[in-house]
PDB file of C-alpha atoms in Angstrom:
ATOM      1  CA  ASP W   1      71.163 150.190  65.297  1.00 43.00           C
ATOM      2  CA  LEU W   2      73.485 152.559  67.294  1.00 35.00           C
ATOM      3  CA  ARG W   3      70.218 154.133  69.533  1.00 39.00           C
ATOM      4  CA  GLN W   4      69.037 150.370  71.004  1.00 39.00           C
ATOM      5  CA  THR W   5      71.961 148.201  70.722  1.00 34.00           C
ATOM      6  CA  THR W   6      74.098 147.679  73.603  1.00 34.00           C
ATOM      7  CA  ASP W   7      78.369 146.986  73.982  1.00 37.00           C
ATOM      8  CA  GLY W   8      78.028 143.476  72.677  1.00 37.00           C
ATOM      9  CA  THR W   9      79.637 141.680  74.922  1.00 35.00           C
ATOM     10  CA  LYS W  10      78.594 138.490  76.837  1.00 34.00           C
ATOM     11  CA  LEU W  11      76.716 137.948  80.296  1.00 31.00           C
ATOM     12  CA  THR W  12      78.763 136.028  82.993  1.00 31.00           C
ATOM     13  CA  PRO W  13      78.605 135.970  86.574  1.00 31.00           C
ATOM     14  CA  LYS W  14      78.903 139.394  88.234  1.00 33.00           C
ATOM     15  CA  ALA W  15      82.164 140.405  90.174  1.00 35.00           C
ATOM     16  CA  SER W  16      82.062 143.402  92.638  1.00 33.00           C
ATOM     17  CA  ALA W  17      85.313 145.332  92.302  1.00 33.00           C
ATOM     18  CA  LYS W  18      84.971 145.576  96.279  1.00 35.00           C
ATOM     19  CA  SER W  19      86.227 142.278  96.532  1.00 36.00           C
ATOM     20  CA  LEU W  20      89.030 142.397  93.909  1.00 38.00           C
ATOM     21  CA  SER W  21      92.687 142.966  95.380  1.00 36.00           C
ATOM     22  CA  LYS W  22      94.697 145.846  93.336  1.00 36.00           C
ATOM     23  CA  ALA W  23      96.496 143.415  91.747  1.00 33.00           C
ATOM     24  CA  ASP W  24      93.644 141.493  90.389  1.00 35.00           C
ATOM     25  CA  VAL W  25      91.881 144.310  88.834  1.00 36.00           C
ATOM     26  CA  GLU W  26      95.244 145.661  87.126  1.00 33.00           C
ATOM     27  CA  SER W  27      95.956 141.943  86.020  1.00 31.00           C
ATOM     28  CA  ARG W  28      92.165 141.841  84.201  1.00 36.00           C
ATOM     29  CA  LEU W  29      92.755 145.585  82.769  1.00 36.00           C
ATOM     30  CA  GLY W  30      94.109 145.702  78.959  1.00 34.00           C
ATOM     31  CA  SER W  31      95.775 148.012  76.565  1.00 34.00           C
ATOM     32  CA  ASP W  32      94.811 148.793  73.535  1.00 36.00           C
ATOM     33  CA  SER W  33      96.444 146.192  71.127  1.00 35.00           C
ATOM     34  CA  ASP W  34      95.033 147.752  67.980  1.00 39.00           C
ATOM     35  CA  GLY W  35      97.425 150.985  67.771  1.00 38.00           C
ATOM     36  CA  ASN W  36      95.255 153.661  66.036  1.00 40.00           C
ATOM     37  CA  ASP W  37      92.582 151.665  65.222  1.00 41.00           C
ATOM     38  CA  GLY W  38      91.210 153.398  68.456  1.00 41.00           C
ATOM     39  CA  PRO W  39      87.816 151.335  69.631  1.00 40.00           C
ATOM     40  CA  SER W  40      87.449 148.096  68.142  1.00 41.00           C
ATOM     41  CA  PRO W  41      84.953 145.047  68.760  1.00 38.00           C
ATOM     42  CA  ARG W  42      85.619 142.943  72.132  1.00 37.00           C
ATOM     43  CA  GLU W  43      87.463 139.669  71.421  1.00 41.00           C
ATOM     44  CA  THR W  44      85.865 136.430  72.923  1.00 39.00           C
ATOM     45  CA  LYS W  45      88.087 134.508  75.007  1.00 37.00           C
ATOM     46  CA  GLU W  46      90.723 136.430  74.749  1.00 36.00           C
ATOM     47  CA  SER W  47      92.570 139.553  76.796  1.00 33.00           C
ATOM     48  CA  SER W  48      95.046 141.966  76.189  1.00 34.00           C
ATOM     49  CA  GLY W  49      97.932 142.562  78.463  1.00 35.00           C
ATOM     50  CA  GLY W  50      99.019 145.798  79.748  1.00 38.00           C
ATOM     51  CA  SER W  51     101.754 147.096  82.031  1.00 38.00           C
ATOM     52  CA  LYS W  52     100.890 148.284  85.549  1.00 36.00           C
ATOM     53  CA  GLU W  53     100.921 151.689  84.183  1.00 37.00           C
ATOM     54  CA  GLU W  54      98.431 151.189  81.678  1.00 37.00           C
ATOM     55  CA  SER W  55      96.193 149.063  83.958  1.00 36.00           C
ATOM     56  CA  LYS W  56      95.725 152.196  86.570  1.00 38.00           C
ATOM     57  CA  THR W  57      94.448 154.422  83.369  1.00 37.00           C
ATOM     58  CA  GLN W  58      91.916 151.869  82.034  1.00 40.00           C
ATOM     59  CA  GLU W  59      88.221 151.039  82.663  1.00 40.00           C
ATOM     60  CA  SER W  60      87.437 148.257  84.746  1.00 41.00           C
ATOM     61  CA  ALA W  61      85.029 145.282  84.577  1.00 40.00           C
ATOM     62  CA  SER W  62      82.851 146.038  87.294  1.00 42.00           C
ATOM     63  CA  GLU W  63      81.638 148.442  90.072  1.00 42.00           C
ATOM     64  CA  ASP W  64      80.633 148.077  93.741  1.00 39.00           C
ATOM     65  CA  GLU W  65      77.565 149.012  93.366  1.00 41.00           C
ATOM     66  CA  GLU W  66      74.673 147.783  91.266  1.00 39.00           C
ATOM     67  CA  ASP W  67      72.388 149.010  88.401  1.00 42.00           C
ATOM     68  CA  GLU W  68      68.805 147.568  88.281  1.00 44.00           C
ATOM     69  CA  GLU W  69      69.045 145.146  84.957  1.00 52.00           C
ATOM     70  CA  THR W  70      66.103 145.272  82.148  1.00 73.00           C
ATOM     71  CA  ALA W  71      65.057 142.604  80.119  1.00 86.00           C
ATOM     72  CA  ASP W  72      67.120 141.450  76.583  1.00 89.00           C
ATOM     73  CA  LEU W  73      64.738 142.966  73.795  1.00 90.00           C
ATOM     74  CA  GLY W  74      65.987 140.509  71.677  1.00 88.00           C
ATOM     75  CA  GLU W  75      64.044 138.012  73.570  1.00 89.00           C
ATOM     76  CA  THR W  76      60.829 139.204  71.987  1.00 88.00           C
ATOM     77  CA  LEU W  77      62.120 139.257  68.638  1.00 86.00           C
ATOM     78  CA  ASN W  78      60.679 136.562  66.004  1.00 86.00           C
ATOM     79  CA  LEU W  79      62.807 136.982  62.835  1.00 84.00           C
ATOM     80  CA  SER W  80      62.230 135.426  59.623  1.00 85.00           C
ATOM     81  CA  SER W  81      65.324 135.123  56.844  1.00 82.00           C
ATOM     82  CA  ALA W  82      62.859 137.433  54.861  1.00 83.00           C
ATOM     83  CA  ASP W  83      62.733 139.983  57.954  1.00 87.00           C
ATOM     84  CA  MET W  84      66.351 140.143  58.699  1.00 90.00           C
ATOM     85  CA  LEU W  85      67.454 142.417  56.194  1.00 89.00           C
ATOM     86  CA  GLU W  86      64.768 144.948  57.387  1.00 89.00           C
ATOM     87  CA  PHE W  87      66.062 144.204  61.316  1.00 90.00           C
ATOM     88  CA  LEU W  88      69.296 144.925  60.450  1.00 91.00           C
ATOM     89  CA  THR W  89      68.766 147.920  58.357  1.00 89.00           C
ATOM     90  CA  SER W  90      66.083 150.028  60.870  1.00 88.00           C
ATOM     91  CA  PRO W  91      65.806 151.047  64.232  1.00 87.00           C
ATOM     92  CA  THR W  92      64.299 148.783  66.717  1.00 86.00           C
ATOM     93  CA  ALA W  93      61.095 149.535  68.555  1.00 83.00           C
ATOM     94  CA  ARG W  94      61.182 149.745  72.225  1.00 83.00           C
ATOM     95  CA  LYS W  95      58.978 148.072  74.884  1.00 87.00           C
ATOM     96  CA  PRO W  96      57.855 148.510  77.896  1.00 87.00           C
ATOM     97  CA  GLY W  97      60.017 146.481  80.113  1.00 86.00           C
ATOM     98  CA  TYR W  98      62.274 145.908  78.016  1.00 87.00           C
ATOM     99  CA  GLY W  99      66.291 146.974  77.685  1.00 85.00           C
ATOM    100  CA  ALA W 100      68.201 147.074  74.233  1.00 87.00           C
ATOM    101  CA  VAL W 101      68.962 144.120  71.990  1.00 91.00           C
ATOM    102  CA  GLN W 102      71.762 142.249  73.563  1.00 91.00           C
ATOM    103  CA  CYS W 103      74.552 140.760  71.495  1.00 91.00           C
ATOM    104  CA  TYR W 104      77.636 139.853  71.645  1.00 90.00           C
ATOM    105  CA  ILE W 105      80.983 139.481  68.793  1.00 91.00           C
ATOM    106  CA  GLU W 106      83.711 137.111  68.035  1.00 92.00           C
ATOM    107  CA  ARG W 107      87.079 137.491  66.872  1.00 91.00           C
ATOM    108  CA  LYS W 108      88.263 135.267  64.462  1.00 89.00           C
ATOM    109  CA  LYS W 109      92.347 136.018  63.790  1.00 85.00           C
ATOM    110  CA  THR W 110      93.414 135.547  59.986  1.00 78.00           C
ATOM    111  CA  GLY W 111      96.317 136.860  58.659  1.00 74.00           C
ATOM    112  CA  MET W 112      99.536 137.112  60.263  1.00 75.00           C
ATOM    113  CA  GLY W 113      99.336 138.674  63.703  1.00 71.00           C
ATOM    114  CA  GLY W 114      95.376 138.700  63.192  1.00 69.00           C
ATOM    115  CA  ALA W 115      95.989 141.600  60.599  1.00 71.00           C
ATOM    116  CA  ASN W 116      93.100 140.562  58.682  1.00 76.00           C
ATOM    117  CA  SER W 117      90.613 139.325  61.471  1.00 85.00           C
ATOM    118  CA  GLU W 118      86.774 139.005  60.941  1.00 91.00           C
ATOM    119  CA  TYR W 119      84.391 139.440  63.729  1.00 94.00           C
ATOM    120  CA  TYR W 120      80.701 138.006  63.880  1.00 96.00           C
ATOM    121  CA  LEU W 121      77.868 139.636  65.738  1.00 95.00           C
ATOM    122  CA  PHE W 122      75.347 137.307  67.303  1.00 96.00           C
ATOM    123  CA  LEU W 123      72.106 137.844  69.632  1.00 94.00           C
ATOM    124  CA  LYS W 124      72.903 136.891  72.727  1.00 91.00           C
ATOM    125  CA  HIS W 125      69.448 134.688  73.604  1.00 90.00           C
ATOM    126  CA  ASP W 126      69.827 132.344  70.715  1.00 91.00           C
ATOM    127  CA  ARG W 127      73.162 132.679  69.582  1.00 93.00           C
ATOM    128  CA  ARG W 128      71.723 133.473  65.847  1.00 93.00           C
ATOM    129  CA  PHE W 129      74.132 135.152  63.535  1.00 94.00           C
ATOM    130  CA  LEU W 130      73.780 138.715  62.229  1.00 94.00           C
ATOM    131  CA  LEU W 131      76.391 140.382  60.725  1.00 95.00           C
ATOM    132  CA  ALA W 132      80.105 140.169  60.072  1.00 94.00           C
ATOM    133  CA  ALA W 133      82.785 141.912  59.448  1.00 94.00           C
ATOM    134  CA  LYS W 134      86.245 142.218  58.069  1.00 91.00           C
ATOM    135  CA  LYS W 135      89.319 144.494  58.105  1.00 88.00           C
ATOM    136  CA  LYS W 136      90.031 145.763  54.134  1.00 83.00           C
ATOM    137  CA  SER W 137      93.648 145.458  53.614  1.00 78.00           C
ATOM    138  CA  GLY W 138      96.159 147.579  51.350  1.00 76.00           C
ATOM    139  CA  ASN W 139      94.344 150.904  52.947  1.00 79.00           C
ATOM    140  CA  LYS W 140      96.155 153.992  54.542  1.00 81.00           C
ATOM    141  CA  THR W 141      93.401 154.208  56.927  1.00 85.00           C
ATOM    142  CA  SER W 142      90.960 151.670  59.279  1.00 87.00           C
ATOM    143  CA  ASN W 143      88.415 150.176  56.798  1.00 90.00           C
ATOM    144  CA  TYR W 144      85.862 147.656  57.793  1.00 92.00           C
ATOM    145  CA  SER W 145      83.454 145.964  55.538  1.00 93.00           C
ATOM    146  CA  ILE W 146      80.016 144.676  56.811  1.00 95.00           C
ATOM    147  CA  SER W 147      78.164 141.309  55.582  1.00 94.00           C
ATOM    148  CA  ARG W 148      74.592 139.712  56.464  1.00 93.00           C
ATOM    149  CA  PHE W 149      76.505 136.733  55.205  1.00 92.00           C
ATOM    150  CA  LYS W 150      79.764 135.020  57.138  1.00 89.00           C
ATOM    151  CA  GLU W 151      81.459 133.798  53.836  1.00 85.00           C
ATOM    152  CA  LYS W 152      83.586 136.196  51.690  1.00 82.00           C
ATOM    153  CA  VAL W 153      83.264 139.271  53.801  1.00 87.00           C
ATOM    154  CA  SER W 154      84.080 142.353  51.256  1.00 85.00           C
ATOM    155  CA  ASP W 155      82.569 145.264  49.736  1.00 84.00           C
ATOM    156  CA  LYS W 156      82.116 143.473  46.690  1.00 81.00           C
ATOM    157  CA  GLY W 157      80.161 140.325  48.075  1.00 75.00           C
ATOM    158  CA  ALA W 158      76.361 139.434  47.757  1.00 81.00           C
ATOM    159  CA  GLY W 159      75.673 140.288  51.300  1.00 91.00           C
ATOM    160  CA  TYR W 160      77.238 143.989  51.637  1.00 93.00           C
ATOM    161  CA  LEU W 161      75.833 146.015  54.120  1.00 94.00           C
ATOM    162  CA  GLY W 162      78.185 148.800  54.270  1.00 94.00           C
ATOM    163  CA  LYS W 163      81.542 149.684  56.209  1.00 94.00           C
ATOM    164  CA  VAL W 164      83.329 151.603  58.976  1.00 94.00           C
ATOM    165  CA  ARG W 165      86.115 154.031  57.773  1.00 93.00           C
ATOM    166  CA  SER W 166      88.618 155.786  60.019  1.00 91.00           C
ATOM    167  CA  ASN W 167      90.833 158.752  59.540  1.00 90.00           C
ATOM    168  CA  PHE W 168      94.515 158.697  59.324  1.00 87.00           C
ATOM    169  CA  VAL W 169      95.145 158.928  63.064  1.00 85.00           C
ATOM    170  CA  GLY W 170      92.110 156.906  64.304  1.00 85.00           C
ATOM    171  CA  THR W 171      90.218 159.642  66.025  1.00 88.00           C
ATOM    172  CA  GLU W 172      87.446 159.779  63.612  1.00 92.00           C
ATOM    173  CA  PHE W 173      84.892 156.848  62.445  1.00 94.00           C
ATOM    174  CA  MET W 174      82.420 156.986  59.886  1.00 94.00           C
ATOM    175  CA  VAL W 175      79.625 154.141  58.913  1.00 95.00           C
ATOM    176  CA  TYR W 176      78.380 154.036  56.006  1.00 95.00           C
ATOM    177  CA  ASP W 177      75.568 152.439  54.035  1.00 94.00           C
ATOM    178  CA  ASP W 178      76.389 150.178  50.721  1.00 92.00           C
ATOM    179  CA  GLY W 179      75.912 152.936  48.413  1.00 89.00           C
ATOM    180  CA  GLU W 180      78.281 155.007  46.018  1.00 87.00           C
ATOM    181  CA  ASN W 181      80.917 157.072  46.911  1.00 88.00           C
ATOM    182  CA  PRO W 182      79.837 160.458  46.080  1.00 86.00           C
ATOM    183  CA  GLU W 183      83.256 161.456  44.810  1.00 84.00           C
ATOM    184  CA  HIS W 184      82.753 158.587  42.001  1.00 82.00           C
ATOM    185  CA  TYR W 185      79.104 159.853  41.242  1.00 79.00           C
ATOM    186  CA  ARG W 186      78.418 160.484  37.524  1.00 76.00           C
ATOM    187  CA  GLY W 187      74.736 161.906  38.044  1.00 75.00           C
ATOM    188  CA  GLY W 188      71.394 159.886  37.624  1.00 75.00           C
ATOM    189  CA  ASP W 189      69.684 158.982  40.528  1.00 80.00           C
ATOM    190  CA  GLU W 190      70.870 160.651  43.742  1.00 82.00           C
ATOM    191  CA  GLU W 191      69.789 157.568  45.918  1.00 85.00           C
ATOM    192  CA  GLN W 192      72.873 155.737  44.825  1.00 86.00           C
ATOM    193  CA  ILE W 193      74.982 157.958  46.624  1.00 89.00           C
ATOM    194  CA  ARG W 194      75.882 156.623  50.259  1.00 92.00           C
ATOM    195  CA  LYS W 195      74.161 157.286  53.062  1.00 94.00           C
ATOM    196  CA  GLU W 196      76.020 158.154  56.134  1.00 95.00           C
ATOM    197  CA  LEU W 197      75.010 156.249  59.369  1.00 95.00           C
ATOM    198  CA  GLY W 198      76.949 157.036  62.177  1.00 95.00           C
ATOM    199  CA  ALA W 199      79.754 159.192  63.430  1.00 95.00           C
ATOM    200  CA  ILE W 200      82.337 158.570  65.786  1.00 94.00           C
ATOM    201  CA  THR W 201      84.903 160.757  67.456  1.00 92.00           C
ATOM    202  CA  TYR W 202      87.461 159.693  69.750  1.00 86.00           C
ATOM    203  CA  ALA W 203      90.093 161.323  71.874  1.00 79.00           C
ATOM    204  CA  SER W 204      92.101 160.855  75.188  1.00 65.00           C
ATOM    205  CA  ASN W 205      91.343 162.738  78.225  1.00 60.00           C
ATOM    206  CA  VAL W 206      92.903 165.790  79.358  1.00 54.00           C
ATOM    207  CA  LEU W 207      95.218 164.013  81.530  1.00 55.00           C
ATOM    208  CA  GLY W 208      96.459 161.677  78.427  1.00 55.00           C
ATOM    209  CA  SER W 209      97.381 158.549  78.577  1.00 55.00           C
ATOM    210  CA  ARG W 210      96.928 158.392  82.456  1.00 58.00           C
ATOM    211  CA  GLY W 211      93.449 158.806  82.156  1.00 61.00           C
ATOM    212  CA  PRO W 212      89.775 157.253  80.281  1.00 71.00           C
ATOM    213  CA  ARG W 213      89.466 158.158  76.620  1.00 77.00           C
ATOM    214  CA  LYS W 214      86.363 159.880  75.530  1.00 87.00           C
ATOM    215  CA  MET W 215      84.307 158.566  72.521  1.00 91.00           C
ATOM    216  CA  ARG W 216      81.159 160.853  71.048  1.00 93.00           C
ATOM    217  CA  VAL W 217      78.790 159.365  68.906  1.00 95.00           C
ATOM    218  CA  CYS W 218      76.145 160.514  66.567  1.00 95.00           C
ATOM    219  CA  VAL W 219      73.606 158.906  64.437  1.00 95.00           C
ATOM    220  CA  PRO W 220      70.464 160.477  62.617  1.00 95.00           C
ATOM    221  CA  MET W 221      67.475 161.479  64.669  1.00 94.00           C
ATOM    222  CA  ILE W 222      64.322 159.480  63.902  1.00 92.00           C
ATOM    223  CA  ASP W 223      61.925 161.272  61.525  1.00 91.00           C
ATOM    224  CA  GLU W 224      58.615 161.307  63.598  1.00 89.00           C
ATOM    225  CA  LYS W 225      56.590 161.270  60.067  1.00 89.00           C
ATOM    226  CA  THR W 226      58.421 158.178  58.589  1.00 87.00           C
ATOM    227  CA  LYS W 227      59.592 156.336  61.584  1.00 86.00           C
ATOM    228  CA  HIS W 228      62.680 156.207  59.918  1.00 89.00           C
ATOM    229  CA  PRO W 229      66.335 158.007  60.560  1.00 93.00           C
ATOM    230  CA  ILE W 230      66.583 161.521  58.676  1.00 93.00           C
ATOM    231  CA  VAL W 231      68.756 160.632  55.596  1.00 93.00           C
ATOM    232  CA  PHE W 232      72.385 161.981  55.354  1.00 94.00           C
ATOM    233  CA  ARG W 233      73.384 161.833  51.563  1.00 92.00           C
ATOM    234  CA  PRO W 234      76.339 164.587  51.780  1.00 89.00           C
ATOM    235  CA  ALA W 235      78.042 165.529  48.164  1.00 82.00           C
ATOM    236  CA  SER W 236      80.536 167.230  49.923  1.00 84.00           C
ATOM    237  CA  LYS W 237      82.546 167.319  53.409  1.00 86.00           C
ATOM    238  CA  THR W 238      80.304 170.470  54.420  1.00 89.00           C
ATOM    239  CA  GLU W 239      77.409 168.802  54.090  1.00 91.00           C
ATOM    240  CA  SER W 240      78.634 165.595  56.236  1.00 92.00           C
ATOM    241  CA  LEU W 241      76.987 163.715  59.365  1.00 94.00           C
ATOM    242  CA  LEU W 242      80.444 164.458  61.335  1.00 92.00           C
ATOM    243  CA  THR W 243      80.775 168.277  60.135  1.00 93.00           C
ATOM    244  CA  LYS W 244      76.805 168.532  61.163  1.00 93.00           C
ATOM    245  CA  ALA W 245      77.467 167.045  64.606  1.00 92.00           C
ATOM    246  CA  ARG W 246      80.204 169.308  65.132  1.00 90.00           C
ATOM    247  CA  GLU W 247      78.065 172.323  64.761  1.00 92.00           C
ATOM    248  CA  GLY W 248      75.393 170.327  66.909  1.00 91.00           C
ATOM    249  CA  ASP W 249      72.444 170.299  63.990  1.00 93.00           C
ATOM    250  CA  ASP W 250      69.164 169.430  65.603  1.00 93.00           C
ATOM    251  CA  ARG W 251      68.931 166.783  63.322  1.00 94.00           C
ATOM    252  CA  CYS W 252      71.934 164.814  64.936  1.00 95.00           C
ATOM    253  CA  PHE W 253      71.372 162.400  67.925  1.00 94.00           C
ATOM    254  CA  PHE W 254      74.292 162.159  70.466  1.00 95.00           C
ATOM    255  CA  LEU W 255      75.946 159.425  72.947  1.00 94.00           C
ATOM    256  CA  ILE W 256      79.043 159.619  74.692  1.00 94.00           C
ATOM    257  CA  ASN W 257      80.864 156.846  76.559  1.00 93.00           C
ATOM    258  CA  LYS W 258      79.785 156.675  80.290  1.00 92.00           C
ATOM    259  CA  PRO W 259      82.618 157.720  82.570  1.00 89.00           C
ATOM    260  CA  PRO W 260      84.254 155.550  84.660  1.00 88.00           C
ATOM    261  CA  ARG W 261      85.183 156.617  88.426  1.00 87.00           C
ATOM    262  CA  TRP W 262      88.094 156.336  90.204  1.00 87.00           C
ATOM    263  CA  ASN W 263      88.457 154.101  92.678  1.00 88.00           C
ATOM    264  CA  GLU W 264      90.770 154.620  95.814  1.00 91.00           C
ATOM    265  CA  THR W 265      90.515 151.025  96.966  1.00 91.00           C
ATOM    266  CA  VAL W 266      91.958 149.286  93.838  1.00 84.00           C
ATOM    267  CA  ARG W 267      93.515 152.709  92.236  1.00 85.00           C
ATOM    268  CA  ALA W 268      91.896 152.082  89.036  1.00 82.00           C
ATOM    269  CA  TYR W 269      89.266 153.500  87.103  1.00 82.00           C
ATOM    270  CA  VAL W 270      85.844 151.445  87.324  1.00 86.00           C
ATOM    271  CA  LEU W 271      82.927 151.303  85.805  1.00 88.00           C
ATOM    272  CA  ASN W 272      79.759 148.835  86.553  1.00 87.00           C
ATOM    273  CA  PHE W 273      78.802 146.578  83.522  1.00 86.00           C
ATOM    274  CA  ASN W 274      76.254 144.226  85.411  1.00 80.00           C
ATOM    275  CA  GLY W 275      78.161 141.030  84.708  1.00 80.00           C
ATOM    276  CA  ARG W 276      78.544 141.514  80.687  1.00 78.00           C
ATOM    277  CA  VAL W 277      81.937 141.582  80.693  1.00 80.00           C
ATOM    278  CA  THR W 278      84.129 138.698  80.301  1.00 76.00           C
ATOM    279  CA  HIS W 279      87.475 140.217  80.495  1.00 77.00           C
ATOM    280  CA  ALA W 280      88.420 143.609  81.609  1.00 75.00           C
ATOM    281  CA  SER W 281      89.816 146.202  78.912  1.00 77.00           C
ATOM    282  CA  VAL W 282      90.075 149.612  77.213  1.00 74.00           C
ATOM    283  CA  LYS W 283      87.624 148.300  74.462  1.00 77.00           C
ATOM    284  CA  ASN W 284      84.813 147.659  77.009  1.00 83.00           C
ATOM    285  CA  PHE W 285      82.745 150.694  77.190  1.00 87.00           C
ATOM    286  CA  GLN W 286      79.052 151.654  77.537  1.00 90.00           C
ATOM    287  CA  LEU W 287      76.644 154.450  75.524  1.00 91.00           C
ATOM    288  CA  VAL W 288      74.880 156.588  77.576  1.00 92.00           C
ATOM    289  CA  HIS W 289      72.856 160.056  76.579  1.00 92.00           C
ATOM    290  CA  PRO W 290      75.250 163.215  77.476  1.00 92.00           C
ATOM    291  CA  ASP W 291      72.657 164.647  79.675  1.00 91.00           C
ATOM    292  CA  ASP W 292      71.519 161.256  81.195  1.00 88.00           C
ATOM    293  CA  HIS W 293      73.816 158.538  82.074  1.00 85.00           C
ATOM    294  CA  ASP W 294      70.927 156.116  82.841  1.00 78.00           C
ATOM    295  CA  ARG W 295      70.095 156.304  79.434  1.00 71.00           C
TER     296      ARG W 295
END
């Protein structure tokens, strides 16, 4: 759940930007190798290369100040197989003294040049498998099927939960459940129409390629009565979550990526990940509340 999960990276020993030379920082920064796909899952045990000019503009893996860490909420979970579907499709309740459920992602390259790569999401504390995602081939836009099973990940598989789809230029992303496309709806039970679970907009900084990227995420607010997310099941684009987000609808909960800071010592943008990054990359980010970057 986007209101609870983190950036999906493994815990590793923390490195201070103050202890790194400029060359070292630049060598650890990556370029966006996925073209117009925009932000994509982090690659475990892999790092993408980038030129020196690209390196100066991307987020670093650490900052010279430290934040107080909170305990992993995932350590309190006692999930049986029967509980898993409910856990994967519902918000996780917060607990005092605990932060978010910490997870990490592993990438398995398949197809020519990794074009059909698969991504696996695990709980951090016990390495328990949660979700799998695979890019669908033959689509004009980036389109990822999401499944709770590792085998045969597709929109026709038994474990299919939904998908993430981008627009043509890779600046807008939508998250759907496993319901039916409203364009294909032929009447009957309206609950068969898919729900919109999240909307992400992505843009370059005003400095263009010389500045950090900007991301804005919108998910439905939690209904205080039902304790479940408010349902967005639009029959037209004017009712979509993306449209309502642009309008500032009060049923939307917003998050942004935490802006990195320019470090004059290393001549690069840096951001403190509290050791939860193994490779510095443009794909590393933190989601925070627009009005309170500590949330």
